[in-house]
Amino acid sequence: MAASLGFRGAASGLRYWSGRRRPVGSLAAVCSRSMASKTPVGFIGLGNMGNPMAKNLIKHGYPLILYDVFPDVCKEFKEAGEQVASSPADVAEKADRIITMLPSSMNSIEVYSGANGILKKVKKGSLLIDSSTIDPSVSKELAKEVEKMGAVFMDAPVSGGAARSGNLTFMVGGVENEFAAAQELLGCMGSNVLYCGAVGSGQSAKICNNMLLAISMIGTAEAMNLGIRSGLDPKLLAKILNMSSGRCWSSDTYNPVPGVMDGVPSSNNYQGGFGTTLMAKDLGLAQDSATSTKTPILLGSVAHQIYRMMCSKGYSKKDFSSVFQYLREEETF
């Protein structure tokens, strides 16, 4: 499928009306609209991020039509009265606004352009929002295919790590006069919805963010490991870092050392959160982007190699902050 569509690098309540819509006010006003204005929204991909995102749409009064390749994850939604579709095409037949949240470029290609994909049944004027983190070139090619069907595609990858509480940041790429329609939905799942430019620009912003996140997490893990091996108490060291110039999100919000913070993966055997495999994938996207733009990313390249090594040594399903544990156990550096 990737080859036939010309994808490069794919392997590595307000109803939406055809580009013309009412002005949208504040996100709070949008999310408090009457139920009558909230027509069903399609949602495809109910993984660690997609599941709480879908639940936040429900909390804001949006009925959903759901699909996931693993039917069991749809069970709780079905029991709560939401519709479960048999395929992405089935979702597209029943909803004219669809959000997808998928693991990779290949998954997005399959969901949109596969034998039972969205484009088989998409209705003219539909709004398709892909919140997956994928190659920007794939987003651009999908947008072209969607446009041929008379619909609109926008990329809107997320960051923030707080999907459950609705505090995500969405980075949106697409035609600017379609942004208000996307913002209506995305604002009910995130506290920040930012327009970045043309299709693919949201992906570019997300890739840059995650590359920096990976680098800062490795740096935090190295600093904490060095301090602990030098005899410092980890909680004291974290406190000092967070009162000093070394402070960053990886140290003060998502500390990688078990026992330093409650409610983060490091204090739950690195379960949940953002998987090491996904971080390695995003760093691969950064590497591809750097190659195509002839941009040096020295630390980004090293971070990519570290997370790839972690995946090969049993860390693939652990949260990416498990790089601390990896550094503690490895004696080969």
PDB file of N, CA and C in Angstrom, residues 46-87:
ATOM      1  N   LEU A  46      -7.899   2.813  20.332  1.00  0.00           N
ATOM      2  CA  LEU A  46      -8.211   2.987  21.753  1.00  0.00           C
ATOM      3  C   LEU A  46      -7.101   2.439  22.641  1.00  0.00           C
ATOM      4  N   GLY A  47      -5.863   2.824  22.333  1.00  0.00           N
ATOM      5  CA  GLY A  47      -4.719   2.402  23.124  1.00  0.00           C
ATOM      6  C   GLY A  47      -4.525   3.268  24.350  1.00  0.00           C
ATOM      7  N   ASN A  48      -3.286   3.343  24.839  1.00  0.00           N
ATOM      8  CA  ASN A  48      -2.999   4.086  26.074  1.00  0.00           C
ATOM      9  C   ASN A  48      -3.401   5.549  25.997  1.00  0.00           C
ATOM     10  N   MET A  49      -3.285   6.147  24.819  1.00  0.00           N
ATOM     11  CA  MET A  49      -3.679   7.541  24.652  1.00  0.00           C
ATOM     12  C   MET A  49      -5.102   7.668  24.134  1.00  0.00           C
ATOM     13  N   GLY A  50      -5.456   6.850  23.162  1.00  0.00           N
ATOM     14  CA  GLY A  50      -6.776   6.951  22.555  1.00  0.00           C
ATOM     15  C   GLY A  50      -7.911   6.687  23.512  1.00  0.00           C
ATOM     16  N   ASN A  51      -7.738   5.728  24.416  1.00  0.00           N
ATOM     17  CA  ASN A  51      -8.804   5.377  25.359  1.00  0.00           C
ATOM     18  C   ASN A  51      -9.241   6.574  26.208  1.00  0.00           C
ATOM     19  N   PRO A  52      -8.329   7.225  26.938  1.00  0.00           N
ATOM     20  CA  PRO A  52      -8.767   8.382  27.728  1.00  0.00           C
ATOM     21  C   PRO A  52      -9.201   9.568  26.875  1.00  0.00           C
ATOM     22  N   MET A  53      -8.644   9.722  25.686  1.00  0.00           N
ATOM     23  CA  MET A  53      -9.096  10.801  24.801  1.00  0.00           C
ATOM     24  C   MET A  53     -10.559  10.589  24.428  1.00  0.00           C
ATOM     25  N   ALA A  54     -10.909   9.362  24.064  1.00  0.00           N
ATOM     26  CA  ALA A  54     -12.298   9.051  23.719  1.00  0.00           C
ATOM     27  C   ALA A  54     -13.224   9.291  24.911  1.00  0.00           C
ATOM     28  N   LYS A  55     -12.774   8.912  26.081  1.00  0.00           N
ATOM     29  CA  LYS A  55     -13.601   9.101  27.280  1.00  0.00           C
ATOM     30  C   LYS A  55     -13.847  10.577  27.572  1.00  0.00           C
ATOM     31  N   ASN A  56     -12.870  11.421  27.278  1.00  0.00           N
ATOM     32  CA  ASN A  56     -13.071  12.855  27.491  1.00  0.00           C
ATOM     33  C   ASN A  56     -14.070  13.437  26.503  1.00  0.00           C
ATOM     34  N   LEU A  57     -14.103  12.923  25.289  1.00  0.00           N
ATOM     35  CA  LEU A  57     -15.136  13.356  24.350  1.00  0.00           C
ATOM     36  C   LEU A  57     -16.520  12.975  24.865  1.00  0.00           C
ATOM     37  N   ILE A  58     -16.629  11.777  25.411  1.00  0.00           N
ATOM     38  CA  ILE A  58     -17.905  11.324  25.973  1.00  0.00           C
ATOM     39  C   ILE A  58     -18.319  12.223  27.137  1.00  0.00           C
ATOM     40  N   LYS A  59     -17.351  12.577  27.998  1.00  0.00           N
ATOM     41  CA  LYS A  59     -17.643  13.456  29.130  1.00  0.00           C
ATOM     42  C   LYS A  59     -18.201  14.799  28.682  1.00  0.00           C
ATOM     43  N   HIS A  60     -17.774  15.239  27.496  1.00  0.00           N
ATOM     44  CA  HIS A  60     -18.251  16.512  26.972  1.00  0.00           C
ATOM     45  C   HIS A  60     -19.509  16.356  26.125  1.00  0.00           C
ATOM     46  N   GLY A  61     -20.098  15.188  26.179  1.00  0.00           N
ATOM     47  CA  GLY A  61     -21.398  14.996  25.552  1.00  0.00           C
ATOM     48  C   GLY A  61     -21.402  14.513  24.127  1.00  0.00           C
ATOM     49  N   TYR A  62     -20.248  14.077  23.614  1.00  0.00           N
ATOM     50  CA  TYR A  62     -20.196  13.603  22.240  1.00  0.00           C
ATOM     51  C   TYR A  62     -20.424  12.098  22.182  1.00  0.00           C
ATOM     52  N   PRO A  63     -21.483  11.642  21.519  1.00  0.00           N
ATOM     53  CA  PRO A  63     -21.641  10.199  21.301  1.00  0.00           C
ATOM     54  C   PRO A  63     -20.586   9.728  20.320  1.00  0.00           C
ATOM     55  N   LEU A  64     -20.065   8.520  20.535  1.00  0.00           N
ATOM     56  CA  LEU A  64     -18.967   8.035  19.712  1.00  0.00           C
ATOM     57  C   LEU A  64     -19.338   6.789  18.918  1.00  0.00           C
ATOM     58  N   ILE A  65     -18.676   6.655  17.779  1.00  0.00           N
ATOM     59  CA  ILE A  65     -18.696   5.432  16.989  1.00  0.00           C
ATOM     60  C   ILE A  65     -17.255   4.954  16.945  1.00  0.00           C
ATOM     61  N   LEU A  66     -16.976   3.823  17.581  1.00  0.00           N
ATOM     62  CA  LEU A  66     -15.608   3.422  17.880  1.00  0.00           C
ATOM     63  C   LEU A  66     -15.150   2.201  17.100  1.00  0.00           C
ATOM     64  N   TYR A  67     -13.849   2.154  16.876  1.00  0.00           N
ATOM     65  CA  TYR A  67     -13.247   0.953  16.297  1.00  0.00           C
ATOM     66  C   TYR A  67     -11.820   0.824  16.805  1.00  0.00           C
ATOM     67  N   ASP A  68     -11.439  -0.423  17.093  1.00  0.00           N
ATOM     68  CA  ASP A  68     -10.052  -0.752  17.381  1.00  0.00           C
ATOM     69  C   ASP A  68      -9.780  -2.141  16.841  1.00  0.00           C
ATOM     70  N   VAL A  69      -8.571  -2.371  16.391  1.00  0.00           N
ATOM     71  CA  VAL A  69      -8.208  -3.666  15.825  1.00  0.00           C
ATOM     72  C   VAL A  69      -8.317  -4.773  16.866  1.00  0.00           C
ATOM     73  N   PHE A  70      -8.261  -4.387  18.164  1.00  0.00           N
ATOM     74  CA  PHE A  70      -8.457  -5.346  19.248  1.00  0.00           C
ATOM     75  C   PHE A  70      -9.845  -5.126  19.843  1.00  0.00           C
ATOM     76  N   PRO A  71     -10.817  -5.957  19.491  1.00  0.00           N
ATOM     77  CA  PRO A  71     -12.207  -5.740  19.909  1.00  0.00           C
ATOM     78  C   PRO A  71     -12.401  -5.640  21.426  1.00  0.00           C
ATOM     79  N   ASP A  72     -11.575  -6.318  22.203  1.00  0.00           N
ATOM     80  CA  ASP A  72     -11.765  -6.320  23.656  1.00  0.00           C
ATOM     81  C   ASP A  72     -11.680  -4.924  24.261  1.00  0.00           C
ATOM     82  N   VAL A  73     -10.876  -4.042  23.655  1.00  0.00           N
ATOM     83  CA  VAL A  73     -10.725  -2.708  24.242  1.00  0.00           C
ATOM     84  C   VAL A  73     -11.967  -1.856  24.032  1.00  0.00           C
ATOM     85  N   CYS A  74     -12.868  -2.310  23.157  1.00  0.00           N
ATOM     86  CA  CYS A  74     -14.109  -1.576  22.922  1.00  0.00           C
ATOM     87  C   CYS A  74     -15.223  -1.986  23.880  1.00  0.00           C
ATOM     88  N   LYS A  75     -14.978  -3.054  24.641  1.00  0.00           N
ATOM     89  CA  LYS A  75     -16.038  -3.636  25.456  1.00  0.00           C
ATOM     90  C   LYS A  75     -16.636  -2.652  26.439  1.00  0.00           C
ATOM     91  N   GLU A  76     -15.779  -1.920  27.182  1.00  0.00           N
ATOM     92  CA  GLU A  76     -16.316  -1.015  28.189  1.00  0.00           C
ATOM     93  C   GLU A  76     -17.109   0.129  27.554  1.00  0.00           C
ATOM     94  N   PHE A  77     -16.706   0.547  26.357  1.00  0.00           N
ATOM     95  CA  PHE A  77     -17.445   1.606  25.670  1.00  0.00           C
ATOM     96  C   PHE A  77     -18.813   1.091  25.218  1.00  0.00           C
ATOM     97  N   LYS A  78     -18.841  -0.127  24.713  1.00  0.00           N
ATOM     98  CA  LYS A  78     -20.101  -0.718  24.272  1.00  0.00           C
ATOM     99  C   LYS A  78     -21.049  -0.890  25.443  1.00  0.00           C
ATOM    100  N   GLU A  79     -20.516  -1.323  26.581  1.00  0.00           N
ATOM    101  CA  GLU A  79     -21.343  -1.493  27.776  1.00  0.00           C
ATOM    102  C   GLU A  79     -21.882  -0.163  28.282  1.00  0.00           C
ATOM    103  N   ALA A  80     -21.159   0.916  27.959  1.00  0.00           N
ATOM    104  CA  ALA A  80     -21.609   2.255  28.374  1.00  0.00           C
ATOM    105  C   ALA A  80     -22.585   2.863  27.373  1.00  0.00           C
ATOM    106  N   GLY A  81     -22.894   2.124  26.298  1.00  0.00           N
ATOM    107  CA  GLY A  81     -23.896   2.581  25.351  1.00  0.00           C
ATOM    108  C   GLY A  81     -23.362   3.216  24.088  1.00  0.00           C
ATOM    109  N   GLU A  82     -22.034   3.206  23.897  1.00  0.00           N
ATOM    110  CA  GLU A  82     -21.462   3.769  22.679  1.00  0.00           C
ATOM    111  C   GLU A  82     -21.510   2.733  21.557  1.00  0.00           C
ATOM    112  N   GLN A  83     -21.526   3.217  20.313  1.00  0.00           N
ATOM    113  CA  GLN A  83     -21.561   2.325  19.161  1.00  0.00           C
ATOM    114  C   GLN A  83     -20.163   1.796  18.845  1.00  0.00           C
ATOM    115  N   VAL A  84     -20.074   0.533  18.522  1.00  0.00           N
ATOM    116  CA  VAL A  84     -18.810  -0.067  18.105  1.00  0.00           C
ATOM    117  C   VAL A  84     -18.948  -0.514  16.655  1.00  0.00           C
ATOM    118  N   ALA A  85     -18.049  -0.024  15.810  1.00  0.00           N
ATOM    119  CA  ALA A  85     -18.098  -0.329  14.377  1.00  0.00           C
ATOM    120  C   ALA A  85     -17.287  -1.583  14.068  1.00  0.00           C
ATOM    121  N   SER A  86     -17.509  -2.131  12.878  1.00  0.00           N
ATOM    122  CA  SER A  86     -16.830  -3.366  12.478  1.00  0.00           C
ATOM    123  C   SER A  86     -15.529  -3.113  11.732  1.00  0.00           C
ATOM    124  N   SER A  87     -15.304  -1.863  11.297  1.00  0.00           N
ATOM    125  CA  SER A  87     -14.100  -1.530  10.535  1.00  0.00           C
ATOM    126  C   SER A  87     -13.979  -0.013  10.455  1.00  0.00           C
TER     127      SER A  87
END
